[in-house]
Coordinates of C-alpha atoms in Angstrom, one line a residue:
X1 CA 325.6 103.0 181.2
X2 CA 323.8 104.9 183.9
X3 CA 322.7 108.5 183.7
X4 CA 324.8 109.2 186.8
X5 CA 328.6 109.0 186.7
X6 CA 328.2 106.8 189.8
X7 CA 326.5 103.5 189.1
X8 CA 328.0 101.2 191.9
X9 CA 325.1 100.5 194.3
X10 CA 327.5 99.5 197.1
X11 CA 329.2 102.9 197.3
X12 CA 327.7 106.4 197.6
X13 CA 329.8 109.1 195.9
X14 CA 332.3 110.7 198.2
X15 CA 333.0 114.5 198.2
X16 CA 336.4 113.9 196.6
X17 CA 334.9 111.7 193.8
X18 CA 332.2 114.4 193.3
X19 CA 334.8 117.1 192.9
X20 CA 336.8 115.1 190.4
X21 CA 333.8 114.0 188.4
X22 CA 332.0 117.4 188.2
X23 CA 335.3 119.2 187.5
X24 CA 334.5 122.9 186.7
X25 CA 330.8 122.2 187.4
X26 CA 331.5 121.5 191.1
X27 CA 331.2 125.1 191.9
X28 CA 327.8 125.3 190.2
X29 CA 326.7 122.2 192.2
X30 CA 327.7 123.8 195.5
X31 CA 326.2 127.2 194.6
X32 CA 322.8 125.5 193.8
X33 CA 322.9 123.4 197.1
X34 CA 323.7 126.6 199.1
X35 CA 320.8 128.5 197.4
X36 CA 318.3 125.7 197.9
X37 CA 319.3 125.2 201.6
X38 CA 318.8 128.9 202.2
X39 CA 315.5 129.2 200.3
X40 CA 313.8 126.0 201.5
X41 CA 314.9 125.1 205.1
X42 CA 315.0 122.6 206.5
X43 CA 316.5 120.9 203.4
X44 CA 317.1 117.2 203.6
X45 CA 319.9 115.9 201.4
X46 CA 319.8 112.1 200.7
X47 CA 321.7 110.0 198.2
X48 CA 319.4 107.6 196.4
X49 CA 320.2 104.8 194.0
X50 CA 317.5 104.3 191.4
X51 CA 319.0 101.3 189.6
X52 CA 321.6 100.6 187.1
X53 CA 319.9 102.7 184.4
X54 CA 320.0 105.9 186.6
X55 CA 322.7 105.4 189.3
X56 CA 323.1 107.7 192.2
X57 CA 321.4 111.0 192.6
X58 CA 321.1 113.5 195.5
X59 CA 317.5 114.0 196.5
X60 CA 316.7 117.4 198.1
X61 CA 313.5 117.5 200.1
X62 CA 311.8 120.1 202.3
X63 CA 309.9 118.1 204.9
X64 CA 308.1 115.4 202.9
X65 CA 308.2 117.3 199.5
X66 CA 310.9 116.4 197.0
X67 CA 312.2 119.6 195.4
X68 CA 314.8 118.2 192.9
X69 CA 317.1 115.3 192.2
X70 CA 320.7 116.2 191.3
X71 CA 322.5 113.6 189.2
X72 CA 326.3 113.9 188.9
X73 CA 327.6 113.3 185.4
X74 CA 331.1 113.8 183.8
X75 CA 331.8 117.5 184.0
X76 CA 328.2 118.5 184.6
X77 CA 325.1 117.4 186.4
X78 CA 321.4 117.0 185.7
X79 CA 318.6 118.5 187.8
X80 CA 315.4 116.4 187.7
X81 CA 312.0 117.7 188.7
X82 CA 308.5 116.2 188.8
X83 CA 306.2 119.1 187.9
X84 CA 302.4 118.9 188.3
X85 CA 300.2 120.7 185.8
X86 CA 299.7 123.6 188.2
X87 CA 303.4 124.2 188.3
X88 CA 303.7 123.8 184.5
X89 CA 301.1 126.6 184.1
X90 CA 302.9 128.7 186.7
X91 CA 306.2 128.2 184.8
X92 CA 304.6 129.7 181.7
X93 CA 303.2 132.6 183.7
X94 CA 306.6 133.2 185.3
X95 CA 307.9 133.7 181.8
X96 CA 310.8 131.4 182.0
X97 CA 313.3 131.2 179.1
X98 CA 311.8 129.7 176.0
X99 CA 314.3 126.9 175.9
X100 CA 313.4 125.9 179.5
X101 CA 309.6 126.1 178.7
X102 CA 310.2 123.9 175.7
X103 CA 311.9 121.3 177.9
X104 CA 309.0 121.4 180.4
X105 CA 306.4 121.1 177.6
X106 CA 308.2 118.2 176.0
X107 CA 308.8 116.3 179.2
X108 CA 307.1 112.9 179.6
X109 CA 304.0 112.8 181.8
X110 CA 303.9 110.5 184.8
X111 CA 301.4 110.1 187.7
X112 CA 303.5 112.4 189.9
X113 CA 303.9 115.0 187.2
X114 CA 306.1 115.8 184.2
X115 CA 309.6 114.4 184.4
X116 CA 311.7 117.5 183.6
X117 CA 315.5 117.1 183.3
X118 CA 317.9 120.0 182.8
X119 CA 321.6 119.6 182.1
X120 CA 323.6 122.1 184.3
X121 CA 326.8 123.3 182.7
X122 CA 326.7 127.1 183.2
X123 CA 325.5 129.7 185.6
X124 CA 322.5 130.4 183.4
X125 CA 321.5 126.7 183.8
X126 CA 321.7 127.1 187.6
X127 CA 319.5 130.2 187.3
X128 CA 316.9 128.1 185.4
X129 CA 317.0 125.4 188.0
X130 CA 316.5 128.0 190.7
X131 CA 313.5 129.4 188.9
X132 CA 311.9 126.0 188.3
X133 CA 312.4 125.1 192.0
X134 CA 310.7 128.4 193.0
X135 CA 307.8 127.7 190.7
X136 CA 307.5 124.1 192.0
X137 CA 307.6 125.1 195.7
X138 CA 305.0 127.8 195.2
X139 CA 302.6 125.4 193.5

């Protein structure tokens, strides 16, 4: 089963499917999209299919720089970042919550940075994603 609730390559998720799948988290999804569009214009939103293991995710980019990948799941979503070491150091200096720093520190390292994934189920989680996005974009 894919990370995303949507794993059919032939069909991008519709707004109605997203609303039904995210359920109560749909408002958090929209709140985060609105915030990122305001903070990092012009924001390019593109649905990408990364294979059966991952499924569909919404890639948010500012110009050529990817900010975050949002992966819709049943009743929540996952925010995925690639953080370079400069951004990791800046996250520690920004005094993010200890549980968020622990996720960053434990994230696997790849050529493009650490692959950090945060499950978003609450407003606090949205706040953490906003903070990480700010750190990433500043570094």
